[in-house]
PDB file of C-alpha atoms in Angstrom:
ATOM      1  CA  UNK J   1     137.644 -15.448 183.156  1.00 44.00           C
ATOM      2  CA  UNK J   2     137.445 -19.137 182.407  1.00 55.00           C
ATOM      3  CA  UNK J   3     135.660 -20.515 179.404  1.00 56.00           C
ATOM      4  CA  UNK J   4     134.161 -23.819 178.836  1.00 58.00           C
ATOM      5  CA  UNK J   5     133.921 -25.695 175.866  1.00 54.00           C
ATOM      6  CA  UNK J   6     130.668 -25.589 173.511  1.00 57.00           C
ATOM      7  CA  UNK J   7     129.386 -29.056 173.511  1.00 59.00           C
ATOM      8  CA  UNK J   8     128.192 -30.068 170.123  1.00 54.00           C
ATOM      9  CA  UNK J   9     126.363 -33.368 168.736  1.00 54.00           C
ATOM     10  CA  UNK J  10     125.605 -33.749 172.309  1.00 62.00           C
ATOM     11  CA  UNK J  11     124.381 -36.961 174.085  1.00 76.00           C
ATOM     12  CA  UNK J  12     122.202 -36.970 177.468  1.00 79.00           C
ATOM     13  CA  UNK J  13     125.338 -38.261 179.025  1.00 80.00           C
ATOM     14  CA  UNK J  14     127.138 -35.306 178.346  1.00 81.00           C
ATOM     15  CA  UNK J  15     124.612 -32.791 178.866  1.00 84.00           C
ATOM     16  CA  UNK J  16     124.140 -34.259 182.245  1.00 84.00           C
ATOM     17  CA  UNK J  17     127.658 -33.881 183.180  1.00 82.00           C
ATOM     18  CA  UNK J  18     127.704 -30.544 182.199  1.00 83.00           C
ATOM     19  CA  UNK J  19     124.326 -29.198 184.294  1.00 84.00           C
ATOM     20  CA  UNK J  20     126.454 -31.295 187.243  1.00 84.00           C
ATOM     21  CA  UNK J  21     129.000 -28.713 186.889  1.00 83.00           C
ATOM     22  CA  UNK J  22     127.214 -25.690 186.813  1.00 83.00           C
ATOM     23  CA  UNK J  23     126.223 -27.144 190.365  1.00 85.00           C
ATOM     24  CA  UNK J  24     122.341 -28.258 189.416  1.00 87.00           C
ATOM     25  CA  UNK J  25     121.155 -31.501 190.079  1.00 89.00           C
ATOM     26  CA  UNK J  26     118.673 -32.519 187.494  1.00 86.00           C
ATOM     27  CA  UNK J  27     116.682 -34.998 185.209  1.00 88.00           C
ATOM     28  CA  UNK J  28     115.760 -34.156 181.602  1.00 86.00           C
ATOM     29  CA  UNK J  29     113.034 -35.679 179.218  1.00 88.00           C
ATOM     30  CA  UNK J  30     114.055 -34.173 175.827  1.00 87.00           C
ATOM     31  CA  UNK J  31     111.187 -34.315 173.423  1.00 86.00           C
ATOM     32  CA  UNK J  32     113.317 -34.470 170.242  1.00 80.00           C
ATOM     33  CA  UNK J  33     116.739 -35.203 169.319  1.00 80.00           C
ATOM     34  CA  UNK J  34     119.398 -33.673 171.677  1.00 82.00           C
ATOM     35  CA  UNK J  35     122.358 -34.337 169.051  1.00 78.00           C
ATOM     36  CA  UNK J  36     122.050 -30.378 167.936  1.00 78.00           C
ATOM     37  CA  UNK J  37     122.137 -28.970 171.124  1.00 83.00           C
ATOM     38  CA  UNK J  38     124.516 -27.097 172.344  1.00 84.00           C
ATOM     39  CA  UNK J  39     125.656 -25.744 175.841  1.00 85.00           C
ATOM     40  CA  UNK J  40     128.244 -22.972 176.429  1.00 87.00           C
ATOM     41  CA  UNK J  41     129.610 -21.716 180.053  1.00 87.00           C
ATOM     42  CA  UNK J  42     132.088 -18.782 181.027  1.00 88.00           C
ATOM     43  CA  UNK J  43     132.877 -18.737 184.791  1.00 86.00           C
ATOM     44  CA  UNK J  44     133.625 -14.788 185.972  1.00 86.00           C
ATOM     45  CA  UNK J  45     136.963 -14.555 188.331  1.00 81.00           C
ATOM     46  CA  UNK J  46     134.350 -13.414 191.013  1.00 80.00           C
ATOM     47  CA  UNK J  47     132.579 -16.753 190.795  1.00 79.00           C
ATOM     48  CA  UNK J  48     129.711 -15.825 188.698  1.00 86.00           C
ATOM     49  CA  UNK J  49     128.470 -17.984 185.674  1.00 88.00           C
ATOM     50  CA  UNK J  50     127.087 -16.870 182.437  1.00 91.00           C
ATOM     51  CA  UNK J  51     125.552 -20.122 180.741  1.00 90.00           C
ATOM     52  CA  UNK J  52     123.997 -20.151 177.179  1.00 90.00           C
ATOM     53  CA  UNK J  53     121.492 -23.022 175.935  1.00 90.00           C
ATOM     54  CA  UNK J  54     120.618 -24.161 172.448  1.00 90.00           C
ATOM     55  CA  UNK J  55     118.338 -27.282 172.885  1.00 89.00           C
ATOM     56  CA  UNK J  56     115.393 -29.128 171.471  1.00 89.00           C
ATOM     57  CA  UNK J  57     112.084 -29.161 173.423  1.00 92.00           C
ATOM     58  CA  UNK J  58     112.606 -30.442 176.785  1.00 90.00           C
ATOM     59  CA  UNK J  59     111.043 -30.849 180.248  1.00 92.00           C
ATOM     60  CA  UNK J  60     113.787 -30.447 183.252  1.00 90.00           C
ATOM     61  CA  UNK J  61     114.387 -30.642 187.085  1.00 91.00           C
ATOM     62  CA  UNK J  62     116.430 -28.631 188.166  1.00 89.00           C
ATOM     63  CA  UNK J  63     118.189 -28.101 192.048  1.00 89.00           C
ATOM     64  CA  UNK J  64     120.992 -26.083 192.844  1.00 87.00           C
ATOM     65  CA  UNK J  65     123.413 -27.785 194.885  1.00 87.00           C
ATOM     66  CA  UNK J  66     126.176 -25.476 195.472  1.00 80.00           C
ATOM     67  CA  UNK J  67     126.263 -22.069 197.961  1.00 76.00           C
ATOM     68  CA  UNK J  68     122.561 -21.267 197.281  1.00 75.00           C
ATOM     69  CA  UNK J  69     123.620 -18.513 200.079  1.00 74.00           C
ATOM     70  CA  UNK J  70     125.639 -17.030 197.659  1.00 79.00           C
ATOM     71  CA  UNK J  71     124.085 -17.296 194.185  1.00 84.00           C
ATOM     72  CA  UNK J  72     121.409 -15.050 192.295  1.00 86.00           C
ATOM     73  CA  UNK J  73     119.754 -16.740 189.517  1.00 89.00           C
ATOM     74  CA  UNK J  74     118.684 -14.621 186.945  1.00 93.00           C
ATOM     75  CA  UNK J  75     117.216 -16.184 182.889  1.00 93.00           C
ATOM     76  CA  UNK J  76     116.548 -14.580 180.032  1.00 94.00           C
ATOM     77  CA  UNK J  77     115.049 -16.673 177.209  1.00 93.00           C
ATOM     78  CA  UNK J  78     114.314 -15.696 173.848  1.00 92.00           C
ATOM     79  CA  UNK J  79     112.057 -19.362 173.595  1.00 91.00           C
ATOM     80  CA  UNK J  80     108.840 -19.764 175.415  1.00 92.00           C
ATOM     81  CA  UNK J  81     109.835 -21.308 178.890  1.00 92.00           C
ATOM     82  CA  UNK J  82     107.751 -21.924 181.732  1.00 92.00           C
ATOM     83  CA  UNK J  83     108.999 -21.967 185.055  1.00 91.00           C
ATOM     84  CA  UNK J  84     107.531 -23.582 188.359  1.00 90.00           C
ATOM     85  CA  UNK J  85     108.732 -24.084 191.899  1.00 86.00           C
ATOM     86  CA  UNK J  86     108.060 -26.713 194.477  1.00 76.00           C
ATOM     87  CA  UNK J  87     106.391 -23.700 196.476  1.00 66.00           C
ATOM     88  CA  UNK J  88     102.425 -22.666 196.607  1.00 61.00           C
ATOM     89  CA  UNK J  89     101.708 -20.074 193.873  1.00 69.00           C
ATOM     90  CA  UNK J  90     105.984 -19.862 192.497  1.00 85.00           C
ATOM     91  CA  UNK J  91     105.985 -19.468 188.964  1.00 89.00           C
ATOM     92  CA  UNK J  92     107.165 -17.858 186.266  1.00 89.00           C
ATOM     93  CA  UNK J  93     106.962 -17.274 182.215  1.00 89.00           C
ATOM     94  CA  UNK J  94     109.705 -16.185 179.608  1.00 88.00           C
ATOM     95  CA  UNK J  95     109.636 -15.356 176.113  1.00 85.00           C
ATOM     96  CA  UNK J  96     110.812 -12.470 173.680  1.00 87.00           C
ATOM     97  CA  UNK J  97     114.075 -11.653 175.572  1.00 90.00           C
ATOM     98  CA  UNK J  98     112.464 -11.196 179.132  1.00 92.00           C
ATOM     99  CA  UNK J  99     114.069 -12.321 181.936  1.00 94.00           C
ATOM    100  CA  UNK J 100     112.921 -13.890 185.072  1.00 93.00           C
ATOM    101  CA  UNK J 101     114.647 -14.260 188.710  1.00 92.00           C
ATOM    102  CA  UNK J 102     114.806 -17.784 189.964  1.00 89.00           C
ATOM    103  CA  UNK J 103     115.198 -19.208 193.538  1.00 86.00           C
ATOM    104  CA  UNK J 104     118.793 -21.238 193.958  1.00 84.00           C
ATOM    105  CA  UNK J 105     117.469 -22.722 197.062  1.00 81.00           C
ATOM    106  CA  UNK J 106     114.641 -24.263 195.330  1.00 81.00           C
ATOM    107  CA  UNK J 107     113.497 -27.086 193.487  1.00 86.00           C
ATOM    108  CA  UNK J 108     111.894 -26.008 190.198  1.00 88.00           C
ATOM    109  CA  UNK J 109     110.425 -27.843 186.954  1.00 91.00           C
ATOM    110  CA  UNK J 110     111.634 -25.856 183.357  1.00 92.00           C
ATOM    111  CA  UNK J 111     109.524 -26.928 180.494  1.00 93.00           C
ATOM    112  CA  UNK J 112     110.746 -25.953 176.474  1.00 92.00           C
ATOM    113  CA  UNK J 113     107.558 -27.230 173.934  1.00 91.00           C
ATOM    114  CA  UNK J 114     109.858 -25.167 171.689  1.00 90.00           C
ATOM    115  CA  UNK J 115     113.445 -25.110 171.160  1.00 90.00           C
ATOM    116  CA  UNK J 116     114.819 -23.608 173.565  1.00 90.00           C
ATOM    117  CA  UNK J 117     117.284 -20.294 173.407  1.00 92.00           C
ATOM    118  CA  UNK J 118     118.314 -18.910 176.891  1.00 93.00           C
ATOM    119  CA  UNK J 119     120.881 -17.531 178.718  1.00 93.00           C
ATOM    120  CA  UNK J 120     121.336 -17.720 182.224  1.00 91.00           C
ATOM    121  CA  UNK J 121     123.133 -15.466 184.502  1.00 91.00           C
ATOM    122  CA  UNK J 122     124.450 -17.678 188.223  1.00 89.00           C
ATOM    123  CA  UNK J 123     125.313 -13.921 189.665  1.00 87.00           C
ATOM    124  CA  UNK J 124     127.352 -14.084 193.518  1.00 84.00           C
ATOM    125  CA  UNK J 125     125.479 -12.313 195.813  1.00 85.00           C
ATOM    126  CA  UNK J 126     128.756 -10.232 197.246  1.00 83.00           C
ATOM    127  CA  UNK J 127     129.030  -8.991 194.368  1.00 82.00           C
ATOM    128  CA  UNK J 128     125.995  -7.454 194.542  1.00 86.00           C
ATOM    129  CA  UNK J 129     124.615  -6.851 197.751  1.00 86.00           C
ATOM    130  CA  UNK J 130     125.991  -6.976 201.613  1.00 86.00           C
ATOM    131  CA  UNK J 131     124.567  -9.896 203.328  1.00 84.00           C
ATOM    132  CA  UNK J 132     122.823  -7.478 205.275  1.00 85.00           C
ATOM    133  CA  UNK J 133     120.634  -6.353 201.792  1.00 87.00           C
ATOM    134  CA  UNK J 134     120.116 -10.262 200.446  1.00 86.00           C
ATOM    135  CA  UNK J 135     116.483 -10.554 201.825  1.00 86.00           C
ATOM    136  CA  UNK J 136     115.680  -7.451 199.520  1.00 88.00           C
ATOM    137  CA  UNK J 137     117.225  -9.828 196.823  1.00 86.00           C
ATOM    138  CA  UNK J 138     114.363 -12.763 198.118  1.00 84.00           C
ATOM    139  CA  UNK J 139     111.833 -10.324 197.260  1.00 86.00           C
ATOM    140  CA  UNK J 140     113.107 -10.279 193.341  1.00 89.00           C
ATOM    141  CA  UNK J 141     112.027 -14.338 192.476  1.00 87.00           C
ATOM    142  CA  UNK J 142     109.743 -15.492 190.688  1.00 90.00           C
ATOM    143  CA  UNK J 143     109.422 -11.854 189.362  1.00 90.00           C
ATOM    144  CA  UNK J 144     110.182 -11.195 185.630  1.00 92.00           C
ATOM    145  CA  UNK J 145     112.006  -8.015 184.837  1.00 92.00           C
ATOM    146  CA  UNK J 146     109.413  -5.567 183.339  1.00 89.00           C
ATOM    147  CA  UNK J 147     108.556  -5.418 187.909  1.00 89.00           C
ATOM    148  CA  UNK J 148     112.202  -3.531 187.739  1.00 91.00           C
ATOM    149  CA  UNK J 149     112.667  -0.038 186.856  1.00 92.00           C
ATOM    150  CA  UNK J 150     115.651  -0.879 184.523  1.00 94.00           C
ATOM    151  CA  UNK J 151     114.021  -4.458 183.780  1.00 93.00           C
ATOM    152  CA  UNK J 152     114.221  -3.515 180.184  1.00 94.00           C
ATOM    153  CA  UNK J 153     118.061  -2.547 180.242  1.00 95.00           C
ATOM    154  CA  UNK J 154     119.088  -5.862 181.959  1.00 94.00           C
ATOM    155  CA  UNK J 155     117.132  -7.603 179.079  1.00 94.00           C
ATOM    156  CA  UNK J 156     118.835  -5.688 176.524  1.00 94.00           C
ATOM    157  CA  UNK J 157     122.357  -5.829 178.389  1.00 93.00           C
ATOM    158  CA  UNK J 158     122.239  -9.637 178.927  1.00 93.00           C
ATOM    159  CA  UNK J 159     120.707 -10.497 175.036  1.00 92.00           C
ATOM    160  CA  UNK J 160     123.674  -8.827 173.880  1.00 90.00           C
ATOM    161  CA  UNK J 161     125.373 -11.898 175.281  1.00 89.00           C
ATOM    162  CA  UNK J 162     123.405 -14.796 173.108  1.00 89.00           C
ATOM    163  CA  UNK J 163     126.631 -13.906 170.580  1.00 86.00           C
ATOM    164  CA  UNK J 164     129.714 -14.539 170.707  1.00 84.00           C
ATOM    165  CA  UNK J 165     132.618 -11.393 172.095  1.00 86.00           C
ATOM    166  CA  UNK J 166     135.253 -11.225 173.669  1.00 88.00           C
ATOM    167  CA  UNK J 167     136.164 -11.394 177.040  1.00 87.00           C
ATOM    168  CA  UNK J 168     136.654  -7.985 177.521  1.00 89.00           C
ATOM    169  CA  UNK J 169     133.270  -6.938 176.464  1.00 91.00           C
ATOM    170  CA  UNK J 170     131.688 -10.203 178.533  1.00 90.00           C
ATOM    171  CA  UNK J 171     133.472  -9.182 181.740  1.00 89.00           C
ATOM    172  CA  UNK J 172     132.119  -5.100 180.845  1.00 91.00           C
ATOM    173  CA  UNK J 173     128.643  -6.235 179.842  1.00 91.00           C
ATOM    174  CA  UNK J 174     128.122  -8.589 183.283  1.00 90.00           C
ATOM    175  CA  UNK J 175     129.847  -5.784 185.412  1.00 90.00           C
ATOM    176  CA  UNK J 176     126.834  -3.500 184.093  1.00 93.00           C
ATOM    177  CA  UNK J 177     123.936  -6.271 184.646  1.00 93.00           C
ATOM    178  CA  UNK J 178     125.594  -6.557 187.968  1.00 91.00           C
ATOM    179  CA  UNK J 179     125.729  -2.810 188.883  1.00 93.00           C
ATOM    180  CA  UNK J 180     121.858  -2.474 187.300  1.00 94.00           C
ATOM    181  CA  UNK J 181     120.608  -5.038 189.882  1.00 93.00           C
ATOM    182  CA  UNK J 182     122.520  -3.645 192.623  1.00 92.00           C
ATOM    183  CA  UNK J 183     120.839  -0.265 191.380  1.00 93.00           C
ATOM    184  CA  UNK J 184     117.621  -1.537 191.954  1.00 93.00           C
ATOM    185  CA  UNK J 185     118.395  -2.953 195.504  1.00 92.00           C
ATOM    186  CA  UNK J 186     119.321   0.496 196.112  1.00 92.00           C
ATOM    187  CA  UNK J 187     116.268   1.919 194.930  1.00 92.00           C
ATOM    188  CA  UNK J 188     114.354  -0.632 197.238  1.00 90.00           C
ATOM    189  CA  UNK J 189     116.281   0.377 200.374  1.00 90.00           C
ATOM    190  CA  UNK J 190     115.385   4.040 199.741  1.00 91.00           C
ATOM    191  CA  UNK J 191     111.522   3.353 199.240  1.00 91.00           C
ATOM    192  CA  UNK J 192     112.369   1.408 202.648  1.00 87.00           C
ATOM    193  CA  UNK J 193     113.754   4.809 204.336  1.00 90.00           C
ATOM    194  CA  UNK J 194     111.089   6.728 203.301  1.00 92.00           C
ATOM    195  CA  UNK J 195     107.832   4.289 204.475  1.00 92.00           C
ATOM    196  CA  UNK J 196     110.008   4.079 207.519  1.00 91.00           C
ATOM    197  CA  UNK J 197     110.266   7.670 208.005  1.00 93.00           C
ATOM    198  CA  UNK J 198     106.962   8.290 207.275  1.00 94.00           C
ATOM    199  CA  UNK J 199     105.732   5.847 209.735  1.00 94.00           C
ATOM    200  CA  UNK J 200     107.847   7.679 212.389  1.00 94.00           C
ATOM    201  CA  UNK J 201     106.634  10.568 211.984  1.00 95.00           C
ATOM    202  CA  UNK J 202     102.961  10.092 211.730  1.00 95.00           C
ATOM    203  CA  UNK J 203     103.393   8.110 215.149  1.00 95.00           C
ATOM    204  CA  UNK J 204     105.148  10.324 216.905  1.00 95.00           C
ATOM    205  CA  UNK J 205     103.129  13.264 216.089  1.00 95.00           C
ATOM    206  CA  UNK J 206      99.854  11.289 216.674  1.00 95.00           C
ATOM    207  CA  UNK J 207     101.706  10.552 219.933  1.00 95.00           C
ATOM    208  CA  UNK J 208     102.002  13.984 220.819  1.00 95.00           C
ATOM    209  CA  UNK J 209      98.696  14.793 219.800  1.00 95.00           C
ATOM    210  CA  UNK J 210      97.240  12.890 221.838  1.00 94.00           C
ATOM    211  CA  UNK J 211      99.709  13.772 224.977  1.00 94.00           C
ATOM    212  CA  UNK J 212     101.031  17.076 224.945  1.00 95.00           C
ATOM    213  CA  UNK J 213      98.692  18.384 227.048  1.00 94.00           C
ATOM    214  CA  UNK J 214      99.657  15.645 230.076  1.00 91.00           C
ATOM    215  CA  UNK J 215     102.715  17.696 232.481  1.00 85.00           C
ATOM    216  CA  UNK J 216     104.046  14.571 232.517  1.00 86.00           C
ATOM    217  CA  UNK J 217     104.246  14.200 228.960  1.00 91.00           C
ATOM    218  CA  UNK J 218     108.114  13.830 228.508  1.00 91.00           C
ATOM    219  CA  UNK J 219     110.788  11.661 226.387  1.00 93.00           C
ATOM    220  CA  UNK J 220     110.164   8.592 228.204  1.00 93.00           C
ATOM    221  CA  UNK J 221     106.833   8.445 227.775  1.00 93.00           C
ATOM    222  CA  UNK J 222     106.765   8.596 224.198  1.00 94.00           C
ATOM    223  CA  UNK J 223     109.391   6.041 223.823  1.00 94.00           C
ATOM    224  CA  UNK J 224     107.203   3.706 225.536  1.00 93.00           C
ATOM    225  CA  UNK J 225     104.748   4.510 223.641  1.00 93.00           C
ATOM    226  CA  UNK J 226     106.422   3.687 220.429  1.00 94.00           C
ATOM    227  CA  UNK J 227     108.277   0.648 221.920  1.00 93.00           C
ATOM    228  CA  UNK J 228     111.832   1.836 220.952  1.00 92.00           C
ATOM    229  CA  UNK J 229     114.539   3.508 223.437  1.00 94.00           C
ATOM    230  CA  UNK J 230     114.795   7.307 223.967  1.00 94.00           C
ATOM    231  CA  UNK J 231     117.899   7.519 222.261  1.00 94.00           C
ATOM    232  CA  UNK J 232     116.337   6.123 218.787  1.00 94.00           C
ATOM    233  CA  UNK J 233     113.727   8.431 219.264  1.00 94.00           C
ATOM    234  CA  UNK J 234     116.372  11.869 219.700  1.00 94.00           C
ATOM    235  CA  UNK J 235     118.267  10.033 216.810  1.00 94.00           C
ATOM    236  CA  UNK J 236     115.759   8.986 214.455  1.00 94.00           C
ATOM    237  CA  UNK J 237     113.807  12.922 215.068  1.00 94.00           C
ATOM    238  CA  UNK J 238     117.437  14.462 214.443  1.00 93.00           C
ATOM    239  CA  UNK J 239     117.846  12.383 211.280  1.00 91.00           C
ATOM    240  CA  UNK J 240     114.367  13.739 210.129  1.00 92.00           C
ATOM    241  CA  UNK J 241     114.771  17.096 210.952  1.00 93.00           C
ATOM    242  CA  UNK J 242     112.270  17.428 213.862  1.00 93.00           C
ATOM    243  CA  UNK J 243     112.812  19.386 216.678  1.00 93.00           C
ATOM    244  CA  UNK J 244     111.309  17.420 219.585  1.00 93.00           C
ATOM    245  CA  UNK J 245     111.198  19.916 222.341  1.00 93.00           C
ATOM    246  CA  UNK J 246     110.630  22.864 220.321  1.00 94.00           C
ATOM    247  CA  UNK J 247     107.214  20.765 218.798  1.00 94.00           C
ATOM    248  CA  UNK J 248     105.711  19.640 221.811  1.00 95.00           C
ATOM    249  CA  UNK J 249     106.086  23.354 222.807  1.00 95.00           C
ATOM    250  CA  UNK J 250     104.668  24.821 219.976  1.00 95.00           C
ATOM    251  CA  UNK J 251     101.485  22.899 220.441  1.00 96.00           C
ATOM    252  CA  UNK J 252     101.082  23.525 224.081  1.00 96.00           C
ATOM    253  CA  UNK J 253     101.345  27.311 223.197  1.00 96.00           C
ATOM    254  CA  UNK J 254      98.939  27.450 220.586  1.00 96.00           C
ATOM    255  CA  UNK J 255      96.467  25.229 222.485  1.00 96.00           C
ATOM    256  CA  UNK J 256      96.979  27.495 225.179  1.00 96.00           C
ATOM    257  CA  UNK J 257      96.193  30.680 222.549  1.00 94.00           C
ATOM    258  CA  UNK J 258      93.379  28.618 221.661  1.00 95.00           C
ATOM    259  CA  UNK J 259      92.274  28.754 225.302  1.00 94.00           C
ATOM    260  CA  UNK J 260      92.362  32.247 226.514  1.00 93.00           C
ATOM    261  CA  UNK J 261      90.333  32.901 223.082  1.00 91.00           C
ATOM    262  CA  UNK J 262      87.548  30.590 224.159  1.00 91.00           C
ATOM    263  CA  UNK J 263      87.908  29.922 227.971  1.00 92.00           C
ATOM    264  CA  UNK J 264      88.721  33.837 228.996  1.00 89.00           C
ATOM    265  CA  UNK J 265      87.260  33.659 232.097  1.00 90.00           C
ATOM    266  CA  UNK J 266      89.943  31.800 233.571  1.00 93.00           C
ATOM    267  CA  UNK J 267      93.479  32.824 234.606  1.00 93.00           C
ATOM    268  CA  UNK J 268      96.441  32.399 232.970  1.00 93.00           C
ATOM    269  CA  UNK J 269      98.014  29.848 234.972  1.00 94.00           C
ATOM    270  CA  UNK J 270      95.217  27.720 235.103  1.00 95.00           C
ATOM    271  CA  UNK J 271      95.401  27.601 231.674  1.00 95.00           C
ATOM    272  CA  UNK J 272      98.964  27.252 231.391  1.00 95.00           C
ATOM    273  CA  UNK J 273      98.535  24.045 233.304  1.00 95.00           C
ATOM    274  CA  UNK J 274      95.952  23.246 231.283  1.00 95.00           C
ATOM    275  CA  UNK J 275      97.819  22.937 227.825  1.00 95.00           C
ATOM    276  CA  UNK J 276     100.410  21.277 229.487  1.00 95.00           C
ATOM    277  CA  UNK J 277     103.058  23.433 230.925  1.00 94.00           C
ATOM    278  CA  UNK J 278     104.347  23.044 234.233  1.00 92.00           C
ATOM    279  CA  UNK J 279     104.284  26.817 235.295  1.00 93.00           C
ATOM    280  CA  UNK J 280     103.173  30.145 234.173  1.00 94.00           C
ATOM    281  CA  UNK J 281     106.889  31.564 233.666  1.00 94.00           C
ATOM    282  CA  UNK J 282     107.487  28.958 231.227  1.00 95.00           C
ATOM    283  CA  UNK J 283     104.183  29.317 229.163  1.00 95.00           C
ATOM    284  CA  UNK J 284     105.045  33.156 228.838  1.00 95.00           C
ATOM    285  CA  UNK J 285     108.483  32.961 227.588  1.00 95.00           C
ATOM    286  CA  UNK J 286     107.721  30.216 224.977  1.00 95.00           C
ATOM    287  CA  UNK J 287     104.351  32.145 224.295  1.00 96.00           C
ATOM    288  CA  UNK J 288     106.466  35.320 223.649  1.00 95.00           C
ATOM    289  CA  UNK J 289     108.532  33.660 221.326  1.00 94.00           C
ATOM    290  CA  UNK J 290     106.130  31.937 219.315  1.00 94.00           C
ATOM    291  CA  UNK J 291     103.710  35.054 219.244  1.00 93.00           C
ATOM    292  CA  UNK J 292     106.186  38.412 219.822  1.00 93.00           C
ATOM    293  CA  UNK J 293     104.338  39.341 222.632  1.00 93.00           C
ATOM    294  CA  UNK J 294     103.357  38.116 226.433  1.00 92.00           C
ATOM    295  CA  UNK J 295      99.944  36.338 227.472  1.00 94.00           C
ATOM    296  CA  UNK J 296      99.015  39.574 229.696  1.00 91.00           C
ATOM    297  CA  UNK J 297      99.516  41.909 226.664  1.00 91.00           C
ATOM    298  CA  UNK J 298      97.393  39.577 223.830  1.00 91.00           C
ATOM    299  CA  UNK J 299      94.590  39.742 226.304  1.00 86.00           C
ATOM    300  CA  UNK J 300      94.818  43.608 227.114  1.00 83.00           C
ATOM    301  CA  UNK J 301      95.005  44.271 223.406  1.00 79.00           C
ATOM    302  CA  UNK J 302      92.018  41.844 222.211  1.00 67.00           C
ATOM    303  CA  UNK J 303      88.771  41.322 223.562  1.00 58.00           C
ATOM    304  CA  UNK J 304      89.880  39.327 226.432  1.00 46.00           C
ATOM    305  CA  UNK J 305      90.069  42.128 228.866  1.00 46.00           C
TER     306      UNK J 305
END
């Protein structure tokens, strides 16, 4: 890990220089002296940046200019700070320790009325995500961290850090921060699965609700129903534990009990066609195995004689 140097008895110049390196473009308007200020960076091996601001009042500008594919912005500010971005509705408010989740491919204002105390976290994606996750990332700014399950643990984790350690409990303590964000992508993904799957299945069985009874009823048509191919259908049902065939069956069969209970004046076949099956030695066999006994032998031994 790579350390900067604090700057003390500051000028603009210098401050200026130093926000250059952390790879923000920016214009200040301190509203007190800035010769007490102080700025403090350590740069990770993996990339990522842990900054730490002691400043007088002070209204920024602030753009990222480095890999903003790459970077995940996270503050936490013990001073009031208010945050607001160049899009409709994007801002955010810090105080007390909280931390907030800012855009790096944004423009955003940052305005102290009191000194400010902050540290801010430039995290690298990879480190925690795949490229294939970073849009759950997106969802994160402009959010403060109570909106996280372990919001309050990242605040504690990263306030830890307003004091000086050593490296060995810096590299720990952003390792953790790290692995409690990726936690909470995780989280996200899994609440994704399960609206997914629940989707799925309330389509497909509406699906079948509404077809079973059709002989032509089959794989295909359901597919086309839902818009995907048959073989995400088999997989997707496989993955959720339905059985397909055996379901479509099952509700043939008992529409067909359902029948002969309320329509016994007609045969069996016709009603065998009726809820859907294509012939009267199929309805039996899956009717016997549903029930434990055949269609002729229900209707001998109930009032359907």
């Amino acid at each position: 890990m790579k350390k900067s140097d604090v700057l003390l008895d500051a000028d603009k110049k210098k401050w200026d220089v130093f926000i250059r390196e952390l790879e923000f473009k920016c214009t200040n308007d301190f509203m007190g002296s800035i010769s007490d200020s102080s700025i403090q960076m350590h740069e990770f091996n993996c990339g990522s940046k842990l900054v730490n601001i002691h400043s007088s009042p002070y209204i920024s500008q602030l753009k990222f200019t480095g890999n903003t594919n790459n970077t995940f912005f996270i503050v936490n500010s013990i001073s009031s700070l208010l945050y607001s971005g160049s899009g409709s509705g994007s801002h955010a408010f810090s105080q007390n320790g909280t931390s907030v989740f800012l855009p790096s491919d944004n423009q955003f204002n940052i305005e102290s009325k009191t000194r400010r105390r902050s540290l801010s976290l430039f995290l690298n994606r990879k480190n925690i995500a795949s490229s294939d996750d970073y849009y759950i990332l997106d969802q994160f700014l402009w959010k403060k961290s109570d909106r996280l399950e372990s919001g309050s643990i990242i605040d504690n984790t990263i306030q830890q850090l307003y004091y000086p350690h050593s490296d060995l409990f810096l590299e720990r303590t952003f390792s953790l921060v790290s692995n409690l964000v990726s936690y909470e992508i995780e989280k996200i993904k899994n609440n994704f699965k399960k609206v997914e799957q629940i989707n799925f299945i309330n389509d497909l069985y509406q699906i079948i609700n509404d077809g079973f009874k059709n002989q032509d009823f089959n794989l295909s048509f359901i597919a086309r129903k839902m818009g995907v191919s048959e073989r995400t259908i088999q997989n997707k049902s496989l993955l959720y534990g339905i059985k397909l065939y055996a379901h479509i069956q099952q509700k043939r069969v008992r529409y067909l009990k359902l029948l002969i209970d309320t329509q016994p004046s007609f045969n069996n076949e016709y009603l065998a066609i009726k809820s859907g099956f294509n012939s009267i030695a199929t309805a039996n066999r899956v009717f016997m195995s549903e029930f434990g006994f055949s269609i002729s032998f229900y209707r001998k031994s109930s009032r359907h004689i």
